[in-house]
Amino acid sequence: MEESPVEDQRQVMEFRLPDLGEGLADAELVSWTVEVGDTVELNQVIAEVETAKAQVALPCPYAGTIVELLAQPGDTVPVGAPLIRVQTTADAPAERQSVLVGYGPDSEPAASRRARMAAAKAALPDTAGPASDPADGTPALGVRPGPFGDGESRTQSSRPAATPAARKLAREMGVDLSSVTGTGPDGAITVEDLHDVRPATEIARRETRATDHIPIHTAPPVTPMRPAHVLRPASSERETRTPVSGVRKRTAAAMVASAQHIPQASTFVTTDFTGSMELLDHLRATPTFSGLTLTPLALVAKATLVALSEFPEINSHWDDPHQEIVTKHFVNLGIAVATARGLLVPSIKEAQSLSLRDLCVEIGKAAELARSGTALPADLTGGTFTITNVGVFGVDTGVPLVNPGEAAILCLGSIRKKPWVHRDELAVRWVTTLGLSFDHRLIDGEQGARFLANVAALLEDPLTLLGRV
């Protein structure tokens, strides 16, 4: 955190955006909780910012009066850029290091950290209510929303190192920074590195014209576009325009990256889920699961973890820069959760070592963290395999996009009673459809199909999971 005096004689102090960790170079200002003229106390939350990985409440390192707000909500602020100026009071307490909500010292107990985060969130404006829970208590789930790390290390960044100016220019040019070699300090990409890079839109346009046999005519004169600084109306009688920011903006970037850089294939299987439903009913009545919400998702997650132990190549990712397949010997299981802010994917660390009961508990915690907005960056990064549950919306199946940094994503569809041939007789059974999308560079069709069939077989005869639940 860097602060510099602006006018010593007036004791006006400038607070700059601190390094939020995780290798992040900037953050988006979501909202201010103070205005010019307000009096603030030491470490009072003054703003909320959003990085590529989480929302963070910023505390003020000074006590005094707000003199100037140097950024507006929606601005992308580079680390080290000034945010606010505060005129300190004569009797202000001595400055001490402020602790960012979500970045407290490691020695702080988890319970205390969560309580402090909840208190800080309560001080922020309530812009959206919590998502309503389905009647059966199953987390509302969907496709993973944002760029995530590869799970190797907390200190590794999920995107290339680049100066803020280079990152902004790359967005304007439509250039993927992962394809650019940086020449700056520690290999960071600079503006100069982008000078010889052609924008993706320009390349696509040239390729289209090269193969198009229809003559290209000069377009007629058009009315000049309005200056960029003139804002369009947010809404009209016929349409509504909503600025894209926050989770939605980062979701879009991640999904575009997934579609552009990962050659994806999908496979599906419809399976008899009756045995699993009967096992769930039996387990719910036991003391072990008393007080817990045991859903089909938990059993599907357990079956998936067992199958991953038999098909380790599915728990991997393609390392593009080094042209290597990185196979993980642990499973950080991502659970896609629909929230009021958008789709988030908290990951359950070392899920392969959890019992069914522990897995049930952790899925509930992950969904609550995502919905409450109290998930830490560590909670939202490092996933190695993801499950998305579209069945809670009454959808039979889906084709989710593979999350960057992973090799596959499993989709659980709705579980319904349907006519089914069981032991050569027509019967009414619980039936569901599972879908698997996978990176075809490292997973062949046979591997993907065998893995999915293995998951389905475990769910069709869940007694094979006994001893592993």
Coordinates of N, CA and C in Angstrom, one line a residue, residues 37-260:
G37 N -16.7 15.5 1.7 CA -17.2 16.2 2.9 C -17.5 15.2 4.0
D38 N -17.6 13.9 3.7 CA -17.8 13.0 4.8 C -16.6 12.8 5.7
T39 N -16.9 12.6 7.0 CA -15.8 12.3 8.0 C -15.7 10.8 8.1
V40 N -14.4 10.3 8.0 CA -14.2 8.9 8.1 C -13.3 8.6 9.2
E41 N -13.4 7.4 9.8 CA -12.5 6.9 10.8 C -11.4 6.0 10.2
L42 N -10.4 5.7 11.0 CA -9.3 4.9 10.6 C -9.9 3.5 10.3
N43 N -9.5 3.0 9.1 CA -9.9 1.7 8.6 C -11.4 1.5 8.3
Q44 N -12.1 2.6 8.2 CA -13.5 2.6 7.8 C -13.6 2.2 6.3
V45 N -14.5 1.3 5.9 CA -14.6 0.9 4.5 C -15.1 2.1 3.7
I46 N -14.4 2.5 2.7 CA -14.7 3.6 1.9 C -15.2 3.3 0.5
A47 N -14.8 2.1 0.0 CA -15.2 1.7 -1.4 C -15.1 0.2 -1.5
E48 N -15.7 -0.3 -2.6 CA -15.7 -1.7 -3.0 C -15.1 -1.8 -4.4
V49 N -14.1 -2.6 -4.6 CA -13.5 -2.8 -5.9 C -13.7 -4.3 -6.3
E50 N -13.6 -4.6 -7.6 CA -13.7 -5.9 -8.0 C -12.6 -6.2 -8.9
T51 N -11.9 -7.3 -8.6 CA -10.8 -7.8 -9.4 C -11.3 -8.9 -10.3
A52 N -10.4 -9.5 -11.0 CA -10.8 -10.7 -11.9 C -11.2 -11.9 -11.0
K53 N -11.0 -11.8 -9.7 CA -11.2 -13.0 -8.9 C -12.2 -12.8 -7.7
A54 N -12.4 -11.6 -7.3 CA -13.3 -11.4 -6.1 C -13.6 -9.9 -6.0
Q55 N -14.6 -9.6 -5.1 CA -14.9 -8.3 -4.7 C -14.1 -8.0 -3.4
V56 N -13.6 -6.8 -3.2 CA -12.8 -6.5 -2.0 C -13.2 -5.2 -1.5
A57 N -13.5 -5.1 -0.2 CA -13.8 -3.8 0.5 C -12.5 -3.1 0.9
L58 N -12.4 -1.9 0.5 CA -11.2 -1.1 0.8 C -11.4 -0.3 2.1
P59 N -10.5 -0.5 3.1 CA -10.5 0.4 4.3 C -9.7 1.6 4.1
C60 N -10.0 2.7 4.7 CA -9.2 4.0 4.6 C -8.1 3.9 5.7
P61 N -6.9 4.2 5.3 CA -5.7 4.2 6.2 C -5.6 5.5 7.0
Y62 N -6.6 6.5 6.8 CA -6.5 7.8 7.5 C -7.9 8.1 8.1
A63 N -7.8 8.9 9.2 CA -9.0 9.4 9.8 C -9.1 10.9 9.4
G64 N -10.2 11.4 9.0 CA -10.3 12.8 8.6 C -11.5 13.0 7.7
T65 N -11.4 14.0 6.8 CA -12.5 14.5 6.0 C -12.2 14.2 4.5
I66 N -13.1 13.6 3.8 CA -12.9 13.3 2.4 C -12.8 14.6 1.6
V67 N -11.7 14.8 0.9 CA -11.5 16.1 0.1 C -11.9 15.9 -1.4
E68 N -11.5 14.7 -1.9 CA -11.7 14.5 -3.3 C -11.8 13.0 -3.6
L69 N -12.7 12.6 -4.5 CA -12.8 11.2 -5.0 C -12.2 11.2 -6.4
L70 N -11.2 10.4 -6.6 CA -10.4 10.5 -7.9 C -10.7 9.5 -8.9
A71 N -11.8 8.7 -8.7 CA -12.2 7.7 -9.6 C -13.7 7.6 -9.5
Q72 N -14.3 7.1 -10.6 CA -15.8 6.9 -10.6 C -16.1 5.5 -10.7
P73 N -17.3 5.1 -10.2 CA -17.7 3.7 -10.3 C -17.7 3.2 -11.8
G74 N -17.2 2.1 -12.0 CA -17.1 1.6 -13.4 C -15.7 1.8 -14.0
D75 N -14.8 2.7 -13.3 CA -13.5 2.9 -13.8 C -12.6 1.7 -13.5
T76 N -11.7 1.4 -14.4 CA -10.7 0.4 -14.1 C -9.4 1.1 -13.7
V77 N -9.0 0.9 -12.4 CA -8.0 1.6 -11.8 C -6.7 0.7 -11.7
P78 N -5.6 1.2 -12.2 CA -4.3 0.4 -12.1 C -3.9 0.4 -10.6
V79 N -3.1 -0.6 -10.2 CA -2.5 -0.7 -8.9 C -1.5 0.5 -8.8
G80 N -1.6 1.3 -7.7 CA -0.8 2.4 -7.5 C -1.4 3.7 -7.9
A81 N -2.5 3.7 -8.6 CA -3.2 4.9 -9.0 C -3.9 5.5 -7.9
P82 N -4.0 6.9 -7.8 CA -4.7 7.5 -6.7 C -6.2 7.3 -6.7
L83 N -6.8 7.0 -5.5 CA -8.2 6.8 -5.4 C -8.9 7.9 -4.7
I84 N -8.4 8.4 -3.7 CA -9.1 9.4 -2.8 C -8.1 10.2 -2.0
R85 N -8.5 11.5 -1.7 CA -7.7 12.4 -0.9 C -8.5 12.7 0.4
V86 N -7.7 12.6 1.5 CA -8.3 12.8 2.8 C -7.5 13.8 3.6
Q87 N -8.2 14.9 4.1 CA -7.6 15.8 5.0 C -7.7 15.3 6.4
T88 N -6.5 15.0 7.0 CA -6.5 14.4 8.3 C -6.8 15.4 9.4
T89 N -7.4 15.0 10.5 CA -7.7 15.9 11.6 C -6.5 16.0 12.5
A90 N -6.5 17.1 13.3 CA -5.4 17.3 14.2 C -5.2 16.2 15.2
D91 N -6.4 15.7 15.7 CA -6.4 14.7 16.7 C -6.6 13.3 16.2
A92 N -6.3 13.1 14.9 CA -6.5 11.8 14.2 C -5.5 10.8 14.8
P93 N -5.9 9.6 15.0 CA -5.0 8.6 15.6 C -3.9 8.3 14.6
A94 N -2.8 7.8 15.1 CA -1.6 7.6 14.3 C -2.0 6.5 13.2
E95 N -1.4 6.8 12.0 CA -1.7 5.8 10.9 C -1.1 4.5 11.2
R96 N -1.9 3.4 10.9 CA -1.4 2.1 11.0 C -1.8 1.3 9.7
Q97 N -1.1 0.2 9.5 CA -1.4 -0.5 8.3 C -2.8 -1.0 8.3
S98 N -3.5 -0.7 7.2 CA -4.9 -1.2 7.1 C -4.9 -2.5 6.5
V99 N -5.9 -3.3 6.9 CA -6.1 -4.7 6.4 C -7.2 -4.8 5.5
L100 N -6.9 -5.2 4.2 CA -8.0 -5.3 3.2 C -8.9 -6.4 3.6
V101 N -10.2 -6.2 3.4 CA -11.2 -7.3 3.7 C -10.9 -8.4 2.7
G102 N -10.7 -9.6 3.1 CA -10.3 -10.7 2.2 C -8.9 -10.9 2.1
Y103 N -8.0 -10.0 2.7 CA -6.6 -10.2 2.6 C -5.9 -10.0 4.0
G104 N -6.6 -10.5 5.0 CA -6.1 -10.4 6.4 C -4.9 -11.2 6.6
P105 N -4.2 -11.0 7.7 CA -3.0 -11.9 8.0 C -3.4 -13.3 8.1
D106 N -2.4 -14.2 7.8 CA -2.7 -15.6 7.8 C -3.0 -16.1 9.2
S107 N -2.5 -15.5 10.2 CA -2.7 -16.0 11.5 C -4.1 -15.7 12.0
E108 N -4.9 -14.9 11.3 CA -6.3 -14.6 11.8 C -7.2 -15.8 11.7
P109 N -7.9 -16.2 12.7 CA -8.8 -17.4 12.6 C -9.8 -17.2 11.4
A110 N -10.2 -18.3 10.8 CA -11.1 -18.2 9.7 C -12.4 -17.6 10.1
A111 N -12.9 -18.0 11.3 CA -14.2 -17.5 11.7 C -14.2 -16.0 11.9
S112 N -13.1 -15.5 12.5 CA -13.0 -14.1 12.7 C -13.0 -13.3 11.4
R113 N -12.2 -13.9 10.4 CA -12.1 -13.3 9.1 C -13.4 -13.2 8.4
R114 N -14.2 -14.3 8.5 CA -15.5 -14.3 7.8 C -16.4 -13.3 8.5
A115 N -16.4 -13.2 9.8 CA -17.2 -12.2 10.6 C -16.8 -10.8 10.2
R116 N -15.5 -10.5 10.0 CA -15.1 -9.2 9.7 C -15.5 -8.8 8.2
M117 N -15.5 -9.8 7.4 CA -15.9 -9.6 6.0 C -17.4 -9.3 5.9
A118 N -18.2 -10.1 6.7 CA -19.6 -9.8 6.7 C -20.0 -8.5 7.2
A119 N -19.2 -8.0 8.2 CA -19.5 -6.6 8.7 C -19.1 -5.6 7.7
A120 N -18.0 -5.8 7.0 CA -17.7 -4.8 5.9 C -18.7 -4.8 4.8
K121 N -19.1 -6.0 4.4 CA -20.1 -6.0 3.3 C -21.4 -5.3 3.7
A122 N -21.8 -5.4 5.0 CA -23.0 -4.8 5.5 C -22.9 -3.3 5.4
A123 N -21.7 -2.8 5.4 CA -21.5 -1.3 5.3 C -21.7 -0.8 3.9
L124 N -21.7 -1.7 2.9 CA -21.8 -1.3 1.5 C -23.3 -1.3 1.1
P125 N -23.6 -0.5 0.0 CA -25.0 -0.4 -0.4 C -25.5 -1.7 -0.9
D126 N -26.7 -2.0 -0.6 CA -27.3 -3.3 -1.0 C -27.9 -3.1 -2.4
T127 N -27.1 -3.6 -3.4 CA -27.5 -3.4 -4.8 C -28.4 -4.5 -5.4
A128 N -28.3 -5.6 -4.7 CA -29.1 -6.7 -5.2 C -29.4 -7.7 -4.1
G129 N -30.5 -8.3 -4.0 CA -30.8 -9.2 -2.9 C -30.3 -10.6 -3.3
P130 N -30.2 -11.5 -2.3 CA -29.7 -12.8 -2.5 C -30.6 -13.6 -3.5
A131 N -29.9 -14.5 -4.2 CA -30.7 -15.3 -5.1 C -31.5 -16.3 -4.3
S132 N -32.7 -16.5 -4.8 CA -33.6 -17.4 -4.0 C -33.2 -18.8 -4.2
D133 N -33.3 -19.6 -3.1 CA -32.9 -21.0 -3.2 C -34.0 -21.8 -3.8
P134 N -33.6 -22.9 -4.5 CA -34.6 -23.8 -5.0 C -35.3 -24.5 -3.8
A135 N -36.4 -25.0 -4.1 CA -37.2 -25.6 -3.0 C -36.5 -26.8 -2.4
D136 N -35.7 -27.5 -3.1 CA -35.1 -28.7 -2.6 C -33.8 -28.4 -1.9
G137 N -33.4 -27.1 -1.9 CA -32.1 -26.7 -1.2 C -30.9 -26.9 -2.1
T138 N -31.1 -27.4 -3.3 CA -29.9 -27.6 -4.2 C -29.4 -26.2 -4.7
P139 N -28.1 -26.0 -4.7 CA -27.6 -24.7 -5.2 C -28.0 -24.5 -6.6
A140 N -28.4 -23.3 -7.0 CA -28.7 -23.0 -8.4 C -27.4 -22.8 -9.1
L141 N -27.2 -23.6 -10.1 CA -25.8 -23.7 -10.7 C -25.9 -23.4 -12.2
G142 N -24.7 -23.0 -12.7 CA -24.6 -22.7 -14.1 C -23.2 -22.8 -14.6
V143 N -22.9 -22.2 -15.8 CA -21.6 -22.3 -16.4 C -20.6 -21.3 -15.6
R144 N -19.4 -21.7 -15.5 CA -18.4 -21.0 -14.8 C -18.2 -19.6 -15.5
P145 N -18.1 -18.6 -14.6 CA -18.1 -17.2 -15.1 C -16.9 -16.5 -15.4
G146 N -15.7 -16.8 -14.9 CA -14.6 -15.9 -15.1 C -13.3 -16.6 -15.2
P147 N -12.2 -15.8 -15.5 CA -10.9 -16.4 -15.6 C -10.4 -16.9 -14.3
F148 N -9.8 -18.0 -14.3 CA -9.3 -18.7 -13.1 C -7.9 -19.2 -13.3
G149 N -7.3 -19.4 -12.2 CA -5.9 -19.9 -12.2 C -5.9 -21.4 -12.5
D150 N -4.7 -21.9 -12.6 CA -4.5 -23.3 -12.9 C -4.4 -24.2 -11.7
G151 N -4.5 -23.6 -10.5 CA -4.4 -24.4 -9.3 C -3.1 -24.8 -8.8
E152 N -2.0 -24.4 -9.5 CA -0.7 -24.8 -9.1 C -0.2 -24.0 -7.9
S153 N -0.5 -22.7 -7.8 CA 0.0 -21.9 -6.7 C -0.9 -20.7 -6.6
R154 N -1.1 -20.2 -5.3 CA -1.8 -19.0 -5.0 C -1.2 -17.8 -5.6
T155 N 0.1 -17.8 -5.8 CA 0.9 -16.7 -6.2 C 0.9 -16.6 -7.7
Q156 N 0.5 -17.6 -8.5 CA 0.5 -17.5 -9.9 C -0.7 -16.8 -10.4
S157 N -0.5 -16.0 -11.5 CA -1.6 -15.2 -12.1 C -2.3 -16.0 -13.2
S158 N -3.6 -15.8 -13.4 CA -4.3 -16.5 -14.4 C -4.2 -15.8 -15.7
R159 N -3.5 -14.7 -15.8 CA -3.4 -14.0 -17.0 C -1.9 -13.4 -17.2
P160 N -1.5 -13.2 -18.4 CA -0.1 -12.7 -18.6 C 0.2 -11.4 -17.9
A161 N 1.4 -11.3 -17.4 CA 1.9 -10.0 -16.8 C 1.9 -8.9 -17.9
A162 N 1.4 -7.8 -17.6 CA 1.4 -6.7 -18.5 C 1.2 -5.4 -17.8
T163 N 1.7 -4.3 -18.4 CA 1.5 -3.0 -17.8 C 0.1 -2.6 -18.0
P164 N -0.5 -1.8 -17.1 CA -1.9 -1.3 -17.2 C -2.2 -0.7 -18.6
A165 N -1.2 0.1 -19.1 CA -1.4 0.7 -20.4 C -1.5 -0.3 -21.5
A166 N -0.6 -1.3 -21.4 CA -0.6 -2.4 -22.4 C -1.9 -3.2 -22.4
R167 N -2.4 -3.4 -21.1 CA -3.6 -4.2 -21.0 C -4.8 -3.5 -21.6
K168 N -4.8 -2.2 -21.4 CA -5.9 -1.4 -21.9 C -5.9 -1.3 -23.4
L169 N -4.7 -1.1 -24.0 CA -4.5 -1.1 -25.4 C -4.9 -2.4 -26.1
A170 N -4.5 -3.5 -25.4 CA -4.8 -4.9 -25.9 C -6.3 -5.1 -26.0
R171 N -7.0 -4.6 -25.0 CA -8.5 -4.7 -25.0 C -9.1 -3.9 -26.2
E172 N -8.6 -2.7 -26.4 CA -9.1 -1.9 -27.5 C -8.8 -2.5 -28.9
M173 N -7.6 -3.2 -29.0 CA -7.2 -3.8 -30.2 C -7.8 -5.2 -30.5
G174 N -8.3 -5.8 -29.4 CA -8.8 -7.1 -29.5 C -7.7 -8.2 -29.5
V175 N -6.6 -7.9 -28.9 CA -5.5 -8.8 -28.9 C -5.4 -9.7 -27.6
D176 N -5.2 -10.9 -27.8 CA -5.1 -11.9 -26.7 C -3.6 -11.8 -26.2
L177 N -3.5 -11.3 -24.9 CA -2.1 -11.1 -24.4 C -1.3 -12.4 -24.2
S178 N -2.0 -13.5 -24.1 CA -1.3 -14.8 -24.0 C -0.5 -15.1 -25.2
S179 N -0.8 -14.5 -26.4 CA -0.1 -14.8 -27.6 C 1.0 -13.8 -27.8
V180 N 1.3 -12.8 -26.9 CA 2.3 -11.8 -27.1 C 3.5 -12.1 -26.1
T181 N 4.7 -11.9 -26.6 CA 5.9 -12.1 -25.8 C 6.3 -10.7 -25.2
G182 N 6.4 -10.7 -23.9 CA 6.7 -9.4 -23.2 C 8.2 -9.2 -23.2
T183 N 8.6 -7.9 -23.3 CA 10.0 -7.6 -23.2 C 10.3 -6.7 -22.0
G184 N 9.3 -6.4 -21.2 CA 9.5 -5.5 -20.0 C 10.1 -6.3 -18.9
P185 N 10.1 -5.6 -17.7 CA 10.7 -6.2 -16.5 C 9.9 -7.5 -16.2
D186 N 10.7 -8.6 -15.9 CA 10.1 -9.9 -15.6 C 9.2 -10.4 -16.7
G187 N 9.5 -10.0 -17.9 CA 8.7 -10.5 -19.0 C 7.4 -9.9 -19.2
A188 N 7.1 -8.7 -18.5 CA 5.8 -8.1 -18.6 C 5.6 -7.5 -20.0
I189 N 4.4 -7.5 -20.5 CA 4.1 -7.0 -21.9 C 3.9 -5.5 -21.8
T190 N 4.6 -4.8 -22.7 CA 4.5 -3.3 -22.7 C 3.8 -2.8 -23.9
V191 N 3.5 -1.5 -24.0 CA 2.8 -1.0 -25.2 C 3.6 -1.2 -26.4
E192 N 4.9 -1.1 -26.3 CA 5.8 -1.3 -27.5 C 5.7 -2.7 -28.0
D193 N 5.4 -3.7 -27.2 CA 5.3 -5.1 -27.6 C 4.1 -5.3 -28.5
L194 N 3.1 -4.4 -28.4 CA 1.8 -4.5 -29.1 C 1.8 -3.8 -30.5
H195 N 2.9 -3.0 -30.7 CA 2.9 -2.2 -32.0 C 2.9 -3.1 -33.2
D196 N 3.6 -4.2 -33.2 CA 3.6 -5.1 -34.4 C 2.6 -6.2 -34.4
V197 N 1.7 -6.1 -33.4 CA 0.6 -7.1 -33.4 C -0.6 -6.6 -34.1
R198 N -1.1 -7.4 -35.0 CA -2.4 -7.1 -35.7 C -3.6 -7.4 -34.9
P199 N -4.5 -6.6 -34.7 CA -5.8 -6.9 -34.0 C -6.5 -8.1 -34.6
A200 N -7.1 -8.9 -33.7 CA -7.8 -10.1 -34.2 C -8.9 -9.7 -35.2
T201 N -9.6 -8.6 -34.9 CA -10.7 -8.2 -35.8 C -10.2 -7.8 -37.2
E202 N -9.0 -7.2 -37.3 CA -8.4 -6.9 -38.5 C -8.0 -8.1 -39.3
I203 N -7.4 -9.1 -38.6 CA -7.0 -10.3 -39.2 C -8.2 -11.0 -39.8
A204 N -9.3 -11.1 -39.0 CA -10.5 -11.8 -39.5 C -11.1 -11.1 -40.7
R205 N -11.0 -9.7 -40.7 CA -11.6 -9.0 -41.8 C -10.8 -9.2 -43.1
R206 N -9.4 -9.3 -43.0 CA -8.6 -9.5 -44.1 C -8.8 -10.9 -44.7
E207 N -8.9 -11.9 -43.8 CA -9.1 -13.3 -44.2 C -10.4 -13.4 -44.9
T208 N -11.5 -12.7 -44.4 CA -12.8 -12.8 -45.1 C -12.7 -12.2 -46.5
R209 N -12.1 -11.1 -46.6 CA -12.0 -10.4 -47.9 C -11.2 -11.3 -48.9
A210 N -10.2 -12.0 -48.4 CA -9.3 -12.7 -49.2 C -10.0 -13.9 -49.8
T211 N -11.0 -14.4 -49.2 CA -11.8 -15.6 -49.6 C -13.1 -15.3 -50.2
D212 N -13.5 -14.0 -50.1 CA -14.8 -13.6 -50.6 C -14.8 -13.2 -52.1
H213 N -15.5 -13.9 -52.9 CA -15.5 -13.6 -54.4 C -16.5 -12.5 -54.7
I214 N -17.2 -12.0 -53.8 CA -18.2 -10.9 -54.1 C -17.4 -9.6 -54.1
P215 N -17.5 -8.8 -55.1 CA -16.8 -7.5 -55.1 C -17.1 -6.7 -53.9
I216 N -16.1 -6.0 -53.3 CA -16.3 -5.2 -52.2 C -16.5 -3.7 -52.7
H217 N -17.7 -3.1 -52.4 CA -18.0 -1.8 -52.9 C -17.7 -0.8 -51.8
T218 N -17.4 0.4 -52.2 CA -17.2 1.5 -51.2 C -18.5 1.8 -50.6
A219 N -18.6 1.8 -49.3 CA -19.8 2.1 -48.6 C -20.2 3.6 -48.8
P220 N -21.5 3.9 -48.9 CA -21.9 5.3 -49.0 C -21.6 6.1 -47.7
P221 N -21.5 7.4 -47.9 CA -21.2 8.2 -46.7 C -22.2 8.0 -45.6
V222 N -21.8 8.0 -44.4 CA -22.7 7.8 -43.2 C -22.5 8.9 -42.3
T223 N -23.5 9.1 -41.4 CA -23.4 10.1 -40.4 C -22.3 9.8 -39.4
P224 N -21.4 10.8 -39.2 CA -20.3 10.5 -38.3 C -20.8 10.1 -36.9
M225 N -20.0 9.2 -36.3 CA -20.4 8.7 -35.0 C -20.2 9.8 -33.9
R226 N -21.1 9.8 -32.9 CA -21.0 10.8 -31.9 C -19.7 10.6 -31.1
P227 N -19.1 11.6 -30.5 CA -17.9 11.5 -29.7 C -18.1 10.4 -28.6
A228 N -16.9 9.8 -28.3 CA -17.0 8.7 -27.3 C -17.5 9.2 -25.9
H229 N -17.2 10.5 -25.6 CA -17.5 11.0 -24.3 C -19.0 11.4 -24.2
V230 N -19.8 11.3 -25.3 CA -21.2 11.6 -25.2 C -21.9 10.3 -24.9
L231 N -22.6 10.2 -23.7 CA -23.2 9.0 -23.3 C -24.6 8.8 -24.0
R232 N -24.9 7.6 -24.4 CA -26.2 7.3 -24.9 C -27.2 7.1 -23.8
P233 N -28.4 7.4 -24.0 CA -29.4 7.2 -23.0 C -29.4 5.7 -22.5
A234 N -29.6 5.5 -21.2 CA -29.6 4.2 -20.7 C -30.8 3.4 -21.1
S235 N -31.9 4.0 -21.4 CA -33.1 3.3 -21.8 C -34.0 4.1 -22.6
S236 N -35.0 3.5 -23.2 CA -36.0 4.2 -24.0 C -37.3 3.4 -23.9
E237 N -38.3 3.8 -24.6 CA -39.6 3.0 -24.6 C -39.4 1.7 -25.2
R238 N -38.5 1.5 -26.1 CA -38.4 0.3 -26.9 C -37.2 -0.6 -26.5
E239 N -36.3 -0.1 -25.7 CA -35.2 -0.9 -25.3 C -34.5 -0.4 -24.1
T240 N -33.7 -1.2 -23.4 CA -33.0 -0.9 -22.2 C -31.5 -1.2 -22.5
R241 N -30.6 -0.3 -22.2 CA -29.2 -0.6 -22.3 C -28.6 -0.6 -20.9
T242 N -27.9 -1.7 -20.7 CA -27.2 -2.0 -19.4 C -25.7 -2.0 -19.6
P243 N -25.0 -1.1 -19.0 CA -23.5 -1.2 -19.1 C -23.0 -2.6 -18.6
V244 N -22.1 -3.2 -19.3 CA -21.5 -4.5 -18.9 C -20.3 -4.2 -18.0
S245 N -20.3 -4.7 -16.8 CA -19.2 -4.5 -15.9 C -19.3 -5.7 -14.9
G246 N -18.3 -5.6 -14.0 CA -18.2 -6.6 -12.9 C -18.2 -8.1 -13.3
V247 N -18.9 -8.9 -12.6 CA -18.9 -10.3 -12.9 C -19.3 -10.6 -14.4
R248 N -20.3 -9.9 -14.8 CA -20.8 -10.2 -16.2 C -19.7 -9.9 -17.2
K249 N -19.0 -8.8 -17.0 CA -17.9 -8.5 -18.0 C -16.8 -9.5 -18.0
R250 N -16.5 -10.0 -16.8 CA -15.4 -11.0 -16.7 C -15.9 -12.4 -17.2
T251 N -17.2 -12.6 -17.0 CA -17.7 -13.9 -17.5 C -17.6 -13.9 -19.0
A252 N -18.0 -12.8 -19.6 CA -17.9 -12.7 -21.1 C -16.5 -12.9 -21.6
A253 N -15.6 -12.3 -20.9 CA -14.2 -12.5 -21.3 C -13.7 -13.9 -21.2
A254 N -14.1 -14.6 -20.2 CA -13.7 -16.0 -20.0 C -14.3 -16.9 -21.0
M255 N -15.6 -16.7 -21.3 CA -16.3 -17.5 -22.2 C -15.8 -17.3 -23.6
V256 N -15.5 -16.1 -24.0 CA -14.9 -15.8 -25.3 C -13.5 -16.5 -25.4
A257 N -12.7 -16.4 -24.4 CA -11.4 -17.1 -24.4 C -11.6 -18.6 -24.5
S258 N -12.6 -19.1 -23.8 CA -12.8 -20.6 -23.9 C -13.2 -21.0 -25.3
A259 N -14.1 -20.2 -25.9 CA -14.6 -20.6 -27.2 C -13.5 -20.4 -28.3
Q260 N -12.6 -19.4 -28.1 CA -11.6 -19.1 -29.1 C -10.4 -20.0 -29.0

